[in-house]
């Protein structure tokens, strides 16, 4: 299973900054050591043209040239630097490459970072510079249209299970019938001014496994009633975990693994390619955040193997 990384582009953050930059490199180290079925690949940067499918030219230029205002940098949460701009492009590029892999027959592929759902068309926010899920959606829709002219527009479901609402993604795709945005998030958590997704499910502080998984089940049932996707982008945030500093929920390792399995099984049962991103994770213990993500990859490898067996059966005529 292909997974793309850009953790070697490290942001020079001030001492004491709360963003856990080290989690990305640690995730790659553990994947290499523990899950050899994951093929780790360096991400390529998204181009200006790819970013412009979603983001405004002025905003792309400001990020590229370092002319973001102090207020804009404060809203993003990162000081501008060349490494910040390059990493933002590669975070998008990783999801794009994973999406292409998944759609080309692999079934599942991943970004070791990504899930930058607070980025709007014209600004960044909440540690998100460019919106990787939105750019990937628009680019793969364009590529699919060129390859399958008679098939209609690729329909994409964005299943956002970061603990924070995907406000930027929701705003970008408002009233777009080709994209379904589902966000399951903490009601009282950031962002405090939320945007309407196609389906928003708000959870109370302290929500545990049973309540969370029940809410997810009902959300997936409603998604299925209302939308028939040709691709799924899944934001597998680690921040609903009970040990997260910013999450305010109480979901266990087992609960999050069950969450991942439910989403991946739903896509598999419909033979819908799925690309997943790691999204947020701010554990008091960095290793706990990384463990949530390792568990997500372990589940994904099971479903990737199913895809490969199924594809092999198609090729030999046994399925």
GROMACS .gro file of C-alpha atoms in nm:
model
  319
    1UNK     CA    1   0.000   0.000   0.000
    2UNK     CA    2   0.149   0.332  -0.105
    3UNK     CA    3   0.180   0.611   0.151
    4UNK     CA    4   0.339   0.949   0.085
    5UNK     CA    5   0.538   1.164   0.327
    6UNK     CA    6   0.697   1.509   0.350
    7UNK     CA    7   0.814   1.510   0.712
    8UNK     CA    8   1.172   1.592   0.614
    9UNK     CA    9   1.050   1.945   0.538
   10UNK     CA   10   1.042   2.063   0.898
   11UNK     CA   11   0.892   2.396   0.997
   12UNK     CA   12   1.123   2.612   1.211
   13UNK     CA   13   0.876   2.674   1.493
   14UNK     CA   14   0.937   2.886   1.802
   15UNK     CA   15   1.033   2.709   2.124
   16UNK     CA   16   0.723   2.593   2.308
   17UNK     CA   17   0.498   2.597   1.998
   18UNK     CA   18   0.210   2.353   2.059
   19UNK     CA   19   0.208   2.195   1.712
   20UNK     CA   20   0.362   1.844   1.741
   21UNK     CA   21   0.580   1.851   1.429
   22UNK     CA   22   0.779   1.548   1.546
   23UNK     CA   23   0.480   1.314   1.507
   24UNK     CA   24   0.521   1.292   1.129
   25UNK     CA   25   0.878   1.168   1.132
   26UNK     CA   26   0.800   0.934   1.418
   27UNK     CA   27   0.505   0.787   1.227
   28UNK     CA   28   0.726   0.718   0.926
   29UNK     CA   29   0.991   0.555   1.147
   30UNK     CA   30   0.739   0.322   1.306
   31UNK     CA   31   0.568   0.234   0.979
   32UNK     CA   32   0.905   0.139   0.829
   33UNK     CA   33   0.990  -0.075   1.132
   34UNK     CA   34   0.651  -0.235   1.207
   35UNK     CA   35   0.440  -0.244   0.889
   36UNK     CA   36   0.656  -0.343   0.590
   37UNK     CA   37   0.342  -0.373   0.377
   38UNK     CA   38   0.335   0.008   0.361
   39UNK     CA   39   0.545   0.140   0.071
   40UNK     CA   40   0.675   0.480   0.185
   41UNK     CA   41   0.724   0.733  -0.095
   42UNK     CA   42   0.837   1.095  -0.090
   43UNK     CA   43   0.559   1.333  -0.189
   44UNK     CA   44   0.597   1.570  -0.482
   45UNK     CA   45   0.485   1.933  -0.440
   46UNK     CA   46   0.151   2.047  -0.576
   47UNK     CA   47   0.192   2.294  -0.862
   48UNK     CA   48   0.044   2.643  -0.882
   49UNK     CA   49  -0.206   2.515  -1.139
   50UNK     CA   50  -0.318   2.232  -0.913
   51UNK     CA   51  -0.356   2.460  -0.612
   52UNK     CA   52  -0.550   2.710  -0.826
   53UNK     CA   53  -0.826   2.454  -0.877
   54UNK     CA   54  -0.929   2.556  -0.523
   55UNK     CA   55  -0.720   2.846  -0.396
   56UNK     CA   56  -0.715   3.205  -0.517
   57UNK     CA   57  -0.408   3.326  -0.712
   58UNK     CA   58  -0.340   3.601  -0.459
   59UNK     CA   59  -0.332   3.356  -0.170
   60UNK     CA   60  -0.109   3.107  -0.353
   61UNK     CA   61   0.130   3.392  -0.437
   62UNK     CA   62   0.138   3.520  -0.079
   63UNK     CA   63   0.227   3.175   0.057
   64UNK     CA   64   0.486   3.118  -0.214
   65UNK     CA   65   0.655   3.457  -0.190
   66UNK     CA   66   0.627   3.504   0.186
   67UNK     CA   67   0.402   3.810   0.174
   68UNK     CA   68   0.135   3.678   0.411
   69UNK     CA   69   0.036   3.944   0.661
   70UNK     CA   70   0.112   3.902   1.028
   71UNK     CA   71  -0.259   3.848   1.089
   72UNK     CA   72  -0.276   3.579   0.819
   73UNK     CA   73   0.023   3.398   0.968
   74UNK     CA   74  -0.134   3.421   1.313
   75UNK     CA   75  -0.458   3.266   1.184
   76UNK     CA   76  -0.266   2.981   1.023
   77UNK     CA   77  -0.065   2.932   1.342
   78UNK     CA   78   0.273   2.905   1.168
   79UNK     CA   79   0.528   3.174   1.093
   80UNK     CA   80   0.608   3.192   0.722
   81UNK     CA   81   0.932   3.037   0.600
   82UNK     CA   82   1.041   2.871   0.274
   83UNK     CA   83   1.010   2.534   0.449
   84UNK     CA   84   0.654   2.616   0.555
   85UNK     CA   85   0.555   2.696   0.195
   86UNK     CA   86   0.728   2.386   0.055
   87UNK     CA   87   0.581   2.155   0.316
   88UNK     CA   88   0.231   2.292   0.250
   89UNK     CA   89   0.266   2.213  -0.120
   90UNK     CA   90   0.398   1.864  -0.053
   91UNK     CA   91   0.124   1.789   0.196
   92UNK     CA   92  -0.124   1.854  -0.084
   93UNK     CA   93   0.090   1.663  -0.331
   94UNK     CA   94   0.091   1.359  -0.103
   95UNK     CA   95  -0.288   1.338  -0.100
   96UNK     CA   96  -0.301   1.391  -0.476
   97UNK     CA   97  -0.058   1.104  -0.536
   98UNK     CA   98  -0.243   0.880  -0.291
   99UNK     CA   99  -0.572   0.960  -0.462
  100UNK     CA  100  -0.431   0.869  -0.801
  101UNK     CA  101  -0.296   0.541  -0.665
  102UNK     CA  102  -0.627   0.449  -0.506
  103UNK     CA  103  -0.822   0.533  -0.822
  104UNK     CA  104  -0.579   0.350  -1.048
  105UNK     CA  105  -0.668   0.014  -0.898
  106UNK     CA  106  -0.486   0.003  -0.565
  107UNK     CA  107  -0.807   0.069  -0.376
  108UNK     CA  108  -0.642   0.232  -0.073
  109UNK     CA  109  -0.350   0.472  -0.041
  110UNK     CA  110  -0.247   0.729   0.217
  111UNK     CA  111  -0.082   1.056   0.316
  112UNK     CA  112   0.126   1.046   0.635
  113UNK     CA  113   0.012   1.403   0.699
  114UNK     CA  114  -0.266   1.602   0.529
  115UNK     CA  115  -0.622   1.651   0.639
  116UNK     CA  116  -0.577   2.030   0.626
  117UNK     CA  117  -0.948   2.097   0.643
  118UNK     CA  118  -0.943   2.444   0.800
  119UNK     CA  119  -0.789   2.605   0.488
  120UNK     CA  120  -1.031   2.814   0.281
  121UNK     CA  121  -0.992   2.915  -0.083
  122UNK     CA  122  -0.838   3.249   0.013
  123UNK     CA  123  -0.678   3.190   0.352
  124UNK     CA  124  -0.532   2.935   0.590
  125UNK     CA  125  -0.636   2.864   0.946
  126UNK     CA  126  -0.578   2.627   1.235
  127UNK     CA  127  -0.238   2.487   1.122
  128UNK     CA  128  -0.374   2.440   0.767
  129UNK     CA  129  -0.220   2.630   0.473
  130UNK     CA  130  -0.369   2.467   0.161
  131UNK     CA  131  -0.666   2.229   0.161
  132UNK     CA  132  -0.533   1.893   0.043
  133UNK     CA  133  -0.868   1.712   0.030
  134UNK     CA  134  -1.026   1.990  -0.175
  135UNK     CA  135  -0.740   2.017  -0.425
  136UNK     CA  136  -0.727   1.638  -0.462
  137UNK     CA  137  -1.101   1.626  -0.522
  138UNK     CA  138  -1.095   1.892  -0.792
  139UNK     CA  139  -0.787   1.751  -0.964
  140UNK     CA  140  -0.911   1.392  -0.970
  141UNK     CA  141  -1.250   1.507  -1.092
  142UNK     CA  142  -1.075   1.680  -1.384
  143UNK     CA  143  -0.856   1.379  -1.459
  144UNK     CA  144  -1.151   1.140  -1.436
  145UNK     CA  145  -1.351   1.357  -1.676
  146UNK     CA  146  -1.071   1.344  -1.934
  147UNK     CA  147  -1.039   0.966  -1.906
  148UNK     CA  148  -1.409   0.878  -1.880
  149UNK     CA  149  -1.597   1.139  -2.076
  150UNK     CA  150  -1.925   0.948  -2.077
  151UNK     CA  151  -1.921   0.855  -1.710
  152UNK     CA  152  -2.016   1.195  -1.568
  153UNK     CA  153  -1.842   1.390  -1.294
  154UNK     CA  154  -1.656   1.189  -1.029
  155UNK     CA  155  -1.855   1.205  -0.705
  156UNK     CA  156  -1.642   1.234  -0.393
  157UNK     CA  157  -1.740   1.177  -0.030
  158UNK     CA  158  -1.514   1.350   0.223
  159UNK     CA  159  -1.555   1.172   0.557
  160UNK     CA  160  -1.395   1.401   0.813
  161UNK     CA  161  -1.340   1.232   1.151
  162UNK     CA  162  -1.093   1.481   1.291
  163UNK     CA  163  -1.227   1.610   1.622
  164UNK     CA  164  -1.250   1.962   1.476
  165UNK     CA  165  -1.512   2.058   1.219
  166UNK     CA  166  -1.388   2.075   0.859
  167UNK     CA  167  -1.496   2.434   0.809
  168UNK     CA  168  -1.271   2.521   0.515
  169UNK     CA  169  -1.368   2.209   0.323
  170UNK     CA  170  -1.736   2.267   0.393
  171UNK     CA  171  -1.714   2.624   0.265
  172UNK     CA  172  -1.525   2.529  -0.051
  173UNK     CA  173  -1.785   2.270  -0.151
  174UNK     CA  174  -2.102   2.445  -0.034
  175UNK     CA  175  -2.389   2.371  -0.277
  176UNK     CA  176  -2.167   2.140  -0.486
  177UNK     CA  177  -2.375   1.831  -0.565
  178UNK     CA  178  -2.067   1.635  -0.680
  179UNK     CA  179  -1.905   1.640  -0.332
  180UNK     CA  180  -2.054   1.526  -0.001
  181UNK     CA  181  -1.890   1.664   0.312
  182UNK     CA  182  -1.948   1.473   0.636
  183UNK     CA  183  -1.796   1.603   0.960
  184UNK     CA  184  -1.821   1.426   1.298
  185UNK     CA  185  -1.671   1.664   1.554
  186UNK     CA  186  -1.676   1.814   1.901
  187UNK     CA  187  -1.961   2.062   1.935
  188UNK     CA  188  -1.767   2.300   2.160
  189UNK     CA  189  -1.428   2.267   1.996
  190UNK     CA  190  -1.245   2.474   1.735
  191UNK     CA  191  -1.354   2.627   1.500
  192UNK     CA  192  -1.599   2.819   1.711
  193UNK     CA  193  -1.767   2.959   1.399
  194UNK     CA  194  -1.850   2.652   1.193
  195UNK     CA  195  -1.952   2.624   0.828
  196UNK     CA  196  -2.241   2.400   0.721
  197UNK     CA  197  -2.127   2.066   0.581
  198UNK     CA  198  -2.366   1.842   0.391
  199UNK     CA  199  -2.385   1.645   0.716
  200UNK     CA  200  -2.258   1.775   1.050
  201UNK     CA  201  -2.270   1.557   1.361
  202UNK     CA  202  -2.183   1.742   1.681
  203UNK     CA  203  -2.059   1.550   1.983
  204UNK     CA  204  -2.056   1.659   2.348
  205UNK     CA  205  -1.740   1.695   2.553
  206UNK     CA  206  -1.650   1.363   2.716
  207UNK     CA  207  -1.818   1.153   2.446
  208UNK     CA  208  -1.704   0.789   2.473
  209UNK     CA  209  -1.676   0.491   2.242
  210UNK     CA  210  -2.037   0.372   2.242
  211UNK     CA  211  -2.189   0.714   2.176
  212UNK     CA  212  -1.923   0.797   1.917
  213UNK     CA  213  -1.958   0.475   1.717
  214UNK     CA  214  -2.336   0.498   1.727
  215UNK     CA  215  -2.319   0.852   1.589
  216UNK     CA  216  -2.078   0.738   1.317
  217UNK     CA  217  -2.307   0.451   1.220
  218UNK     CA  218  -2.606   0.681   1.183
  219UNK     CA  219  -2.397   0.930   0.985
  220UNK     CA  220  -2.276   0.664   0.741
  221UNK     CA  221  -2.633   0.540   0.697
  222UNK     CA  222  -2.746   0.893   0.609
  223UNK     CA  223  -2.449   0.942   0.376
  224UNK     CA  224  -2.547   0.621   0.197
  225UNK     CA  225  -2.909   0.736   0.162
  226UNK     CA  226  -2.810   1.070   0.015
  227UNK     CA  227  -2.497   1.011  -0.194
  228UNK     CA  228  -2.328   0.751  -0.413
  229UNK     CA  229  -1.953   0.827  -0.427
  230UNK     CA  230  -1.694   0.713  -0.675
  231UNK     CA  231  -1.413   0.797  -0.431
  232UNK     CA  232  -1.379   0.854  -0.057
  233UNK     CA  233  -1.131   1.087   0.113
  234UNK     CA  234  -1.109   0.993   0.481
  235UNK     CA  235  -0.961   1.224   0.745
  236UNK     CA  236  -0.859   0.978   1.016
  237UNK     CA  237  -0.781   1.224   1.293
  238UNK     CA  238  -0.610   1.094   1.607
  239UNK     CA  239  -0.745   1.383   1.812
  240UNK     CA  240  -1.073   1.221   1.926
  241UNK     CA  241  -0.847   0.999   2.142
  242UNK     CA  242  -0.893   1.024   2.518
  243UNK     CA  243  -0.530   1.129   2.563
  244UNK     CA  244  -0.544   1.425   2.324
  245UNK     CA  245  -0.469   1.771   2.467
  246UNK     CA  246  -0.715   1.949   2.236
  247UNK     CA  247  -0.976   1.683   2.161
  248UNK     CA  248  -1.210   1.692   2.465
  249UNK     CA  249  -1.354   1.350   2.371
  250UNK     CA  250  -1.286   1.015   2.542
  251UNK     CA  251  -1.243   0.768   2.256
  252UNK     CA  252  -1.016   0.471   2.329
  253UNK     CA  253  -0.762   0.307   2.101
  254UNK     CA  254  -1.015   0.030   2.039
  255UNK     CA  255  -1.289   0.280   1.963
  256UNK     CA  256  -1.077   0.459   1.705
  257UNK     CA  257  -0.973   0.130   1.546
  258UNK     CA  258  -1.342   0.036   1.520
  259UNK     CA  259  -1.407   0.376   1.362
  260UNK     CA  260  -1.139   0.319   1.098
  261UNK     CA  261  -1.266  -0.030   1.025
  262UNK     CA  262  -1.623   0.093   0.981
  263UNK     CA  263  -1.527   0.361   0.729
  264UNK     CA  264  -1.292   0.138   0.533
  265UNK     CA  265  -1.538  -0.149   0.532
  266UNK     CA  266  -1.814   0.077   0.403
  267UNK     CA  267  -1.595   0.184   0.111
  268UNK     CA  268  -1.475  -0.173   0.049
  269UNK     CA  269  -1.826  -0.319   0.040
  270UNK     CA  270  -1.908  -0.075  -0.240
  271UNK     CA  271  -1.567  -0.113  -0.407
  272UNK     CA  272  -1.513   0.262  -0.375
  273UNK     CA  273  -1.144   0.365  -0.373
  274UNK     CA  274  -1.040   0.538  -0.053
  275UNK     CA  275  -0.750   0.772   0.024
  276UNK     CA  276  -0.685   0.857   0.387
  277UNK     CA  277  -0.498   1.139   0.562
  278UNK     CA  278  -0.384   1.155   0.922
  279UNK     CA  279  -0.530   1.498   1.010
  280UNK     CA  280  -0.503   1.617   1.372
  281UNK     CA  281  -0.341   1.461   1.676
  282UNK     CA  282  -0.209   1.649   1.979
  283UNK     CA  283  -0.159   1.385   2.243
  284UNK     CA  284  -0.005   1.468   2.577
  285UNK     CA  285   0.202   1.161   2.496
  286UNK     CA  286   0.327   1.185   2.135
  287UNK     CA  287   0.358   0.808   2.115
  288UNK     CA  288  -0.014   0.772   2.189
  289UNK     CA  289  -0.098   0.991   1.890
  290UNK     CA  290   0.136   0.792   1.669
  291UNK     CA  291  -0.011   0.465   1.798
  292UNK     CA  292  -0.361   0.574   1.690
  293UNK     CA  293  -0.220   0.635   1.344
  294UNK     CA  294  -0.027   0.307   1.334
  295UNK     CA  295  -0.352   0.130   1.416
  296UNK     CA  296  -0.522   0.309   1.124
  297UNK     CA  297  -0.251   0.184   0.888
  298UNK     CA  298  -0.280  -0.170   1.020
  299UNK     CA  299  -0.652  -0.173   0.945
  300UNK     CA  300  -0.591  -0.016   0.604
  301UNK     CA  301  -0.343  -0.290   0.513
  302UNK     CA  302  -0.614  -0.551   0.572
  303UNK     CA  303  -0.849  -0.376   0.330
  304UNK     CA  304  -0.570  -0.311   0.083
  305UNK     CA  305  -0.505  -0.687   0.075
  306UNK     CA  306  -0.874  -0.747   0.004
  307UNK     CA  307  -0.857  -0.502  -0.286
  308UNK     CA  308  -0.555  -0.680  -0.431
  309UNK     CA  309  -0.720  -1.023  -0.407
  310UNK     CA  310  -1.034  -0.885  -0.568
  311UNK     CA  311  -0.839  -0.715  -0.846
  312UNK     CA  312  -0.643  -1.034  -0.904
  313UNK     CA  313  -0.966  -1.227  -0.931
  314UNK     CA  314  -1.096  -0.984  -1.190
  315UNK     CA  315  -0.777  -1.021  -1.393
  316UNK     CA  316  -0.799  -1.402  -1.393
  317UNK     CA  317  -1.176  -1.416  -1.438
  318UNK     CA  318  -1.234  -1.595  -1.106
  319UNK     CA  319  -1.440  -1.313  -0.954
   0.00000   0.00000   0.00000
